[in-house]
Amino acid sequence: MSTAPQVATHVPPADPAHPAHPAVGAATSLLNAYTPGARFLATPGRTLLAHGAGRHVPHDERPLHERVNATLAEAGAAGQESPVVIGAVPFDHAAPAALSVPTALRIAPPLASDPLIALPVGVSGPADWRIRPVPEPEAYGAGVAAAVERMWRGEFSKVVLARTLELTSRTPLDLPAMLQRLARRDPLGHTFALPTGAGRTLIGASPELLVSRQGQRVVANPLAGSTPRSTDLAEDVRRAATLLESAKDLHEHAVVVDAVHQALAPHCTEVTVPARPTLIRTATMWHLSTTVTGTLASPDTSALALACALHPTPAVCGTPTTTARQVIAETEPFDRGFFTGVVGWGNARGDGEWIVTIRCAEAEERTLRLYAGAGIVAASEPEAETAETAAKFRTFLSAVGAEL
């Protein structure tokens, strides 16, 4: 008989710069102050709102973390106190990142610690959307079936295949309203709105911490293996318990956790990996979750350097990585851009939080491109994987008043 599902929510250690009992409204005031072009990031550890791109991280042949360290050092040498880099890194390592050291940064405690986050707000996105799936669900299912066939032939063991929805509105996008809905729907998650180019914004609410570093303490929280939630309580609990016992999902999760362990081990004196996953929940999904912790070997290894060593994990790409990337390029009829990349912040001491960029959309003028992916293994069924991506789309569709 299955035991009741375990539910865990990872919350990083408290930031000593913030009081144990923060002022009511401190975090929600930053959420309310967001305007397009600003950089907003809310994590279980803190809330950040940045304005002004004082220094952009350049795109050249140096490793990304070295370019970020140099940019932070330049900002400090120019007299900027406690500079912080914030922004987004794409799925493709060779593509330019959208990272900068802002001229103005406000930091507050996490949204979940602010009682005002529970109050309803009168925000609404446009209800009249034209929705175009790319690819069509049938074509996505065919891609899943082709990948499964190749896995049975032994070519690779897992690939994450994504699809998109292109939403077009008759009126300009209301990004602040979308951000409000995303943040208030799951204040314990990682909510972001970050400029990625002229007139373009990456906006979303991700459940997955790639890695954080605070002093010598390193935390990673890989998620892999999921199932849609149900509005019926008994059915919702049944689905959660079934996920905890699913051989397919447990195997998929174990592959990701092992990859995270192997990537962190060279940088840590010790790494602790729980024997079995627990569950975390969002408004729309249950996910298998493992919190991996470690002790950093060298203070010179930044959170971003760790993120680069981990990215992309099998949870967003597949395994082996090189083959999975090739299958993705051959199967997906679009460029992922910043989807399944990394968003976050880091400081000159090397501390920071970097989050896997899922449950997101790219916004430009009157158009949104939503992304959702599913981990495909040999036991995958096209219909089930298509349904899983549809469930993942609901996080963002609910924030804009749209239905699939």
Coordinates of C-alpha atoms in Angstrom, one line a residue:
M1 CA 0.0 0.0 0.0
S2 CA 1.4 3.4 -0.9
T3 CA 2.2 5.8 1.9
A4 CA 0.8 9.4 1.9
P5 CA 2.8 11.7 -0.4
Q6 CA 5.6 13.7 1.2
V7 CA 5.5 17.4 0.3
A8 CA 8.7 19.5 0.7
T9 CA 9.3 23.2 0.0
H10 CA 12.9 24.3 -0.2
V11 CA 13.5 27.7 1.4
P12 CA 17.1 29.0 1.4
P13 CA 18.7 30.1 4.7
A14 CA 17.6 33.6 5.9
D15 CA 19.6 36.5 4.6
P16 CA 21.3 38.1 7.5
A17 CA 20.9 41.5 5.9
H18 CA 17.1 41.2 6.4
P19 CA 15.3 41.2 9.8
A20 CA 13.6 38.0 11.0
H21 CA 10.2 39.9 11.0
P22 CA 10.4 42.2 8.0
A23 CA 8.1 45.1 7.5
V24 CA 4.7 44.3 6.1
G25 CA 4.5 45.3 2.5
A26 CA 8.3 45.5 1.8
A27 CA 8.2 42.7 -0.8
T28 CA 4.9 43.5 -2.4
S29 CA 5.9 47.1 -2.8
L30 CA 8.7 46.0 -5.2
L31 CA 6.2 43.8 -7.1
N32 CA 3.8 46.7 -7.4
A33 CA 6.6 49.0 -8.5
Y34 CA 7.6 46.9 -11.5
T35 CA 7.4 48.5 -14.9
P36 CA 8.4 47.1 -18.3
G37 CA 12.2 47.4 -18.8
A38 CA 12.9 46.9 -15.1
R39 CA 14.4 43.6 -13.8
F40 CA 12.2 41.8 -11.3
L41 CA 13.2 38.6 -9.6
A42 CA 11.4 36.9 -6.6
T43 CA 12.8 33.8 -5.0
P44 CA 12.1 31.9 -1.7
G45 CA 15.1 33.9 -0.3
R46 CA 14.5 37.5 -1.4
T47 CA 12.8 39.9 -3.8
L48 CA 14.8 42.1 -6.1
L49 CA 13.8 45.0 -8.3
A50 CA 16.5 46.6 -10.5
H51 CA 16.5 49.7 -12.8
G52 CA 19.1 50.9 -15.3
A53 CA 21.7 48.7 -17.0
G54 CA 24.8 50.3 -15.8
R55 CA 27.1 47.6 -17.2
H56 CA 26.2 44.9 -19.6
V57 CA 28.1 41.6 -19.4
P58 CA 30.0 41.3 -22.8
H59 CA 29.7 38.4 -25.1
D60 CA 33.2 37.0 -26.0
E61 CA 35.3 33.9 -25.9
R62 CA 35.8 33.9 -22.1
P63 CA 33.7 31.6 -20.0
L64 CA 30.5 33.3 -18.8
H65 CA 31.3 33.3 -15.1
E66 CA 34.7 35.0 -15.9
R67 CA 33.0 37.7 -17.9
V68 CA 30.5 38.3 -15.0
N69 CA 33.3 38.4 -12.4
A70 CA 35.2 41.0 -14.5
T71 CA 32.1 43.1 -15.0
L72 CA 31.3 43.1 -11.2
A73 CA 34.9 44.0 -10.5
E74 CA 34.7 46.9 -12.9
A75 CA 31.6 48.2 -11.3
G76 CA 33.2 48.0 -7.8
A77 CA 36.3 49.7 -9.0
A78 CA 34.1 52.5 -10.4
G79 CA 32.7 53.1 -6.9
Q80 CA 29.5 51.1 -7.1
E81 CA 28.8 49.6 -3.6
S82 CA 28.0 45.9 -3.5
P83 CA 27.3 45.4 -7.2
V84 CA 25.0 42.6 -8.3
V85 CA 24.5 41.0 -11.7
I86 CA 21.0 40.0 -12.7
G87 CA 19.4 38.6 -15.8
A88 CA 19.1 35.5 -18.0
V89 CA 21.3 32.9 -19.7
P90 CA 20.0 31.1 -22.9
F91 CA 19.7 27.4 -23.4
D92 CA 22.5 27.5 -26.0
H93 CA 25.8 28.2 -24.2
A94 CA 27.2 29.9 -27.4
A95 CA 24.3 32.4 -27.6
P96 CA 24.6 35.8 -25.9
A97 CA 23.4 36.2 -22.3
A98 CA 21.2 39.0 -21.1
L99 CA 23.1 39.9 -17.9
S100 CA 23.8 43.3 -16.5
V101 CA 24.9 45.1 -13.4
P102 CA 22.0 47.6 -12.7
T103 CA 22.6 51.1 -11.5
A104 CA 19.8 50.9 -8.9
L105 CA 18.8 47.8 -7.0
R106 CA 16.2 47.4 -4.2
I107 CA 16.1 44.2 -2.2
A108 CA 13.3 43.0 0.1
P109 CA 12.5 39.8 1.9
P110 CA 10.7 37.0 0.0
L111 CA 7.2 37.5 -1.2
A112 CA 5.9 34.6 0.9
S113 CA 6.9 36.4 4.1
D114 CA 4.8 39.4 3.2
P115 CA 1.1 39.0 4.4
L116 CA 0.0 41.5 1.7
I117 CA 0.8 38.9 -1.0
A118 CA -2.4 37.1 0.0
L119 CA -4.7 40.0 -0.7
P120 CA -6.6 40.0 -4.0
V121 CA -5.6 42.6 -6.6
G122 CA -7.8 44.0 -9.4
V123 CA -5.6 43.0 -12.3
S124 CA -6.6 41.3 -15.5
G125 CA -4.8 40.4 -18.8
P126 CA -6.5 40.7 -22.2
A127 CA -9.1 38.0 -22.6
D128 CA -9.2 38.1 -26.4
W129 CA -6.3 36.0 -27.6
R130 CA -5.5 34.3 -30.9
I131 CA -3.6 31.1 -30.0
R132 CA -1.4 29.2 -32.4
P133 CA 0.4 26.0 -31.3
V134 CA 3.9 25.4 -32.7
P135 CA 4.1 22.6 -33.5
E136 CA 0.5 21.3 -33.6
P137 CA -0.2 18.8 -30.8
E138 CA -0.3 15.9 -33.4
A139 CA 3.1 16.9 -34.8
Y140 CA 4.5 17.1 -31.2
G141 CA 3.2 13.6 -30.5
A142 CA 4.8 12.3 -33.6
G143 CA 8.1 13.8 -32.5
V144 CA 7.8 12.0 -29.1
A145 CA 7.0 8.7 -30.9
A146 CA 10.1 9.1 -33.1
A147 CA 12.3 9.8 -30.2
V148 CA 11.0 6.8 -28.2
E149 CA 11.7 4.6 -31.2
R150 CA 15.3 5.8 -31.4
M151 CA 15.7 5.2 -27.6
W152 CA 14.5 1.6 -28.1
R153 CA 17.3 1.3 -30.7
G154 CA 19.7 2.4 -28.0
E155 CA 20.7 5.7 -29.6
F156 CA 20.2 7.7 -26.3
S157 CA 18.3 7.3 -23.0
K158 CA 16.3 10.6 -22.6
V159 CA 15.4 13.8 -24.4
V160 CA 13.3 16.8 -23.3
L161 CA 11.1 17.9 -26.2
A162 CA 9.2 21.2 -26.0
R163 CA 6.4 22.9 -27.8
T164 CA 5.2 26.4 -27.9
L165 CA 2.0 28.5 -28.0
E166 CA 2.0 31.8 -29.8
L167 CA -0.6 34.2 -28.2
T168 CA -1.5 37.4 -30.0
S169 CA -3.6 40.1 -28.4
R170 CA -5.5 43.0 -30.0
T171 CA -4.2 45.3 -27.3
P172 CA -0.7 45.9 -25.9
L173 CA 0.5 43.4 -23.3
D174 CA 0.0 44.3 -19.7
L175 CA 3.2 42.9 -18.2
P176 CA 2.8 44.2 -14.7
A177 CA -0.7 42.5 -14.5
M178 CA 0.8 39.2 -15.7
L179 CA 3.6 39.4 -13.2
Q180 CA 1.1 40.2 -10.4
R181 CA -0.9 37.1 -11.2
L182 CA 2.2 34.8 -11.5
A183 CA 3.7 36.0 -8.2
R184 CA 0.5 35.8 -6.2
R185 CA -0.5 32.4 -7.6
D186 CA 2.7 30.9 -6.2
P187 CA 4.6 33.3 -3.9
L188 CA 6.9 30.4 -2.8
G189 CA 8.2 30.0 -6.3
H190 CA 10.7 31.9 -8.5
T191 CA 8.9 34.7 -10.4
F192 CA 10.8 36.9 -12.9
A193 CA 10.4 39.6 -15.5
L194 CA 13.7 40.4 -17.2
P195 CA 14.5 42.3 -20.4
T196 CA 16.3 40.2 -23.0
G197 CA 16.5 42.6 -25.9
A198 CA 14.9 45.7 -27.4
G199 CA 11.2 45.5 -26.5
R200 CA 11.5 41.9 -25.4
T201 CA 10.8 40.6 -21.9
L202 CA 11.2 37.1 -20.4
I203 CA 8.5 36.6 -17.9
G204 CA 7.5 33.5 -15.9
A205 CA 7.3 31.6 -12.6
S206 CA 9.6 28.6 -12.3
P207 CA 9.4 25.9 -9.6
E208 CA 13.0 24.8 -10.1
L209 CA 16.2 26.1 -8.4
L210 CA 19.2 25.1 -10.4
V211 CA 21.8 26.1 -7.7
S212 CA 22.3 28.6 -5.0
R213 CA 25.4 29.5 -3.1
Q214 CA 25.6 31.4 0.3
G215 CA 29.1 31.3 1.7
Q216 CA 30.3 27.7 1.5
R217 CA 26.8 26.3 1.4
V218 CA 25.6 25.0 -2.0
V219 CA 22.0 23.9 -2.7
A220 CA 20.5 22.4 -5.8
N221 CA 16.9 21.3 -6.2
P222 CA 16.4 19.2 -9.4
L223 CA 12.9 18.4 -10.5
A224 CA 12.1 15.6 -12.9
G225 CA 9.0 13.4 -13.1
S226 CA 5.7 15.2 -13.0
T227 CA 1.9 14.8 -13.2
P228 CA -0.9 17.4 -13.5
R229 CA -2.9 18.3 -10.4
S230 CA -6.6 17.8 -10.0
T231 CA -9.2 20.2 -8.6
D232 CA -10.7 17.2 -6.7
L233 CA -8.8 16.7 -3.4
A234 CA -9.0 12.9 -3.4
E235 CA -7.9 12.6 -7.0
D236 CA -5.1 15.2 -6.4
V237 CA -3.7 13.1 -3.5
R238 CA -4.0 9.9 -5.5
R239 CA -2.0 11.4 -8.4
A240 CA 0.7 12.6 -6.0
A241 CA 1.0 9.1 -4.4
T242 CA 1.1 7.5 -7.8
L243 CA 3.9 9.8 -8.9
L244 CA 5.9 8.8 -5.9
E245 CA 5.6 5.1 -6.9
S246 CA 6.0 5.5 -10.7
A247 CA 9.0 3.5 -11.9
K248 CA 9.2 5.6 -15.1
D249 CA 9.2 8.9 -13.2
L250 CA 11.5 7.7 -10.4
H251 CA 14.1 6.5 -13.1
E252 CA 13.8 9.8 -14.9
H253 CA 14.3 11.7 -11.6
A254 CA 17.3 9.5 -10.6
V255 CA 19.1 10.3 -13.9
V256 CA 18.8 14.0 -13.2
V257 CA 19.8 13.8 -9.6
D258 CA 22.9 11.7 -10.5
A259 CA 23.9 14.3 -13.1
V260 CA 23.6 17.1 -10.6
H261 CA 25.6 15.1 -8.0
Q262 CA 28.4 14.4 -10.6
A263 CA 28.5 18.1 -11.7
L264 CA 28.7 19.4 -8.1
A265 CA 31.2 16.9 -6.7
P266 CA 34.4 18.3 -8.2
H267 CA 33.6 21.7 -6.6
C268 CA 32.6 20.5 -3.1
T269 CA 34.3 18.8 -0.2
E270 CA 31.1 16.9 0.4
V271 CA 27.7 16.5 -1.3
T272 CA 24.6 15.1 0.4
V273 CA 21.9 13.4 -1.7
P274 CA 18.7 12.0 -0.1
A275 CA 18.0 8.4 -0.9
R276 CA 14.4 9.1 -2.2
P277 CA 12.7 12.1 -3.7
T278 CA 9.9 14.0 -2.1
L279 CA 7.1 16.0 -3.8
I280 CA 6.7 19.7 -4.4
R281 CA 3.5 21.2 -5.8
T282 CA 2.7 24.2 -7.9
A283 CA -0.8 25.5 -8.7
T284 CA -1.0 23.1 -11.7
M285 CA 1.6 20.3 -11.3
W286 CA 3.2 17.8 -8.9
H287 CA 6.9 17.3 -9.3
L288 CA 9.4 14.8 -7.9
S289 CA 12.0 16.8 -6.0
T290 CA 15.4 16.2 -4.4
T291 CA 17.3 18.8 -2.4
V292 CA 21.0 18.2 -3.0
T293 CA 23.3 20.1 -0.6
G294 CA 27.1 20.5 -0.6
T295 CA 30.0 22.3 1.0
L296 CA 32.0 24.4 -1.4
A297 CA 35.7 23.6 -1.6
S298 CA 36.9 27.0 -2.9
P299 CA 35.5 30.4 -2.2
D300 CA 36.5 31.4 -5.8
T301 CA 33.8 29.2 -7.3
S302 CA 30.8 31.4 -7.7
A303 CA 27.1 30.4 -7.8
L304 CA 27.1 31.2 -11.6
A305 CA 30.2 29.0 -12.2
L306 CA 28.3 26.2 -10.5
A307 CA 25.2 27.0 -12.6
C308 CA 27.3 26.8 -15.8
A309 CA 28.8 23.4 -14.7
L310 CA 25.2 22.1 -14.2
H311 CA 23.5 23.6 -17.2
P312 CA 21.8 22.0 -19.0
T313 CA 20.7 19.2 -16.7
P314 CA 19.0 16.1 -18.1
A315 CA 15.8 17.7 -16.7
V316 CA 15.7 20.2 -19.5
C317 CA 17.9 18.6 -22.2
G318 CA 18.4 14.8 -21.9
T319 CA 21.2 12.3 -21.8
P320 CA 23.7 12.0 -23.2
T321 CA 23.7 15.8 -23.5
T322 CA 25.3 16.1 -26.9
T323 CA 23.0 13.6 -28.5
A324 CA 19.9 15.1 -26.8
R325 CA 20.8 18.6 -28.0
Q326 CA 21.0 17.2 -31.6
V327 CA 17.6 15.5 -31.3
I328 CA 16.1 18.7 -29.9
A329 CA 17.5 20.7 -32.8
E330 CA 16.2 18.1 -35.3
T331 CA 12.7 17.9 -33.7
E332 CA 11.7 21.3 -32.4
P333 CA 10.6 23.7 -35.1
F334 CA 11.7 26.8 -33.2
D335 CA 14.7 28.3 -31.3
R336 CA 14.4 27.8 -27.5
G337 CA 16.1 31.1 -26.8
F338 CA 16.1 31.7 -23.1
F339 CA 13.6 28.8 -22.4
T340 CA 15.3 26.1 -20.4
G341 CA 18.2 28.5 -19.8
V342 CA 18.9 30.1 -16.4
V343 CA 17.7 33.3 -14.7
G344 CA 19.1 34.7 -11.4
W345 CA 21.4 37.0 -9.6
G346 CA 25.0 36.9 -8.3
N347 CA 27.3 39.2 -6.3
A348 CA 31.1 39.9 -6.2
R349 CA 31.5 37.5 -3.3
G350 CA 30.2 34.6 -5.5
D351 CA 26.9 34.2 -3.7
G352 CA 23.7 34.0 -5.8
E353 CA 20.6 32.1 -6.9
W354 CA 20.2 30.7 -10.4
I355 CA 16.8 29.2 -11.5
V356 CA 15.9 26.9 -14.4
T357 CA 13.9 29.0 -16.9
I358 CA 10.7 27.0 -17.3
R359 CA 7.0 28.0 -17.0
C360 CA 7.8 31.1 -19.0
A361 CA 7.0 33.2 -22.0
E362 CA 8.8 35.7 -24.2
A363 CA 6.8 38.9 -24.5
E364 CA 7.1 41.5 -27.3
E365 CA 4.6 44.2 -28.1
R366 CA 1.3 42.3 -28.5
T367 CA 2.7 38.7 -28.8
L368 CA 3.5 36.1 -26.2
R369 CA 5.4 32.9 -26.9
L370 CA 4.8 30.3 -24.2
Y371 CA 7.0 27.2 -23.8
A372 CA 6.5 23.9 -22.1
G373 CA 8.5 20.6 -22.3
A374 CA 8.3 17.0 -21.2
G375 CA 11.0 14.5 -20.4
I376 CA 10.8 11.7 -23.0
V377 CA 12.1 8.2 -22.0
A378 CA 11.7 4.8 -23.6
A379 CA 8.4 4.3 -21.6
S380 CA 6.9 7.6 -22.7
E381 CA 3.5 7.7 -24.5
P382 CA 2.9 10.6 -27.0
E383 CA -0.6 11.3 -25.7
A384 CA 0.5 11.5 -22.0
E385 CA 3.5 13.8 -22.8
T386 CA 1.3 16.1 -24.9
A387 CA -1.1 16.3 -22.0
E388 CA 1.7 17.0 -19.6
T389 CA 2.9 20.0 -21.7
A390 CA -0.7 21.3 -21.8
A391 CA -0.9 21.1 -18.0
K392 CA 2.4 23.1 -17.8
F393 CA 1.0 25.8 -20.1
R394 CA -1.8 26.4 -17.6
T395 CA 0.6 28.3 -15.2
F396 CA 1.0 31.1 -17.7
L397 CA -2.4 30.8 -19.4
S398 CA -4.1 31.5 -16.1
A399 CA -2.0 34.7 -15.7
V400 CA -3.2 36.1 -19.0
G401 CA -6.8 35.0 -18.9
A402 CA -6.5 32.5 -21.7
E403 CA -7.5 28.9 -22.1
L404 CA -6.0 26.2 -24.3

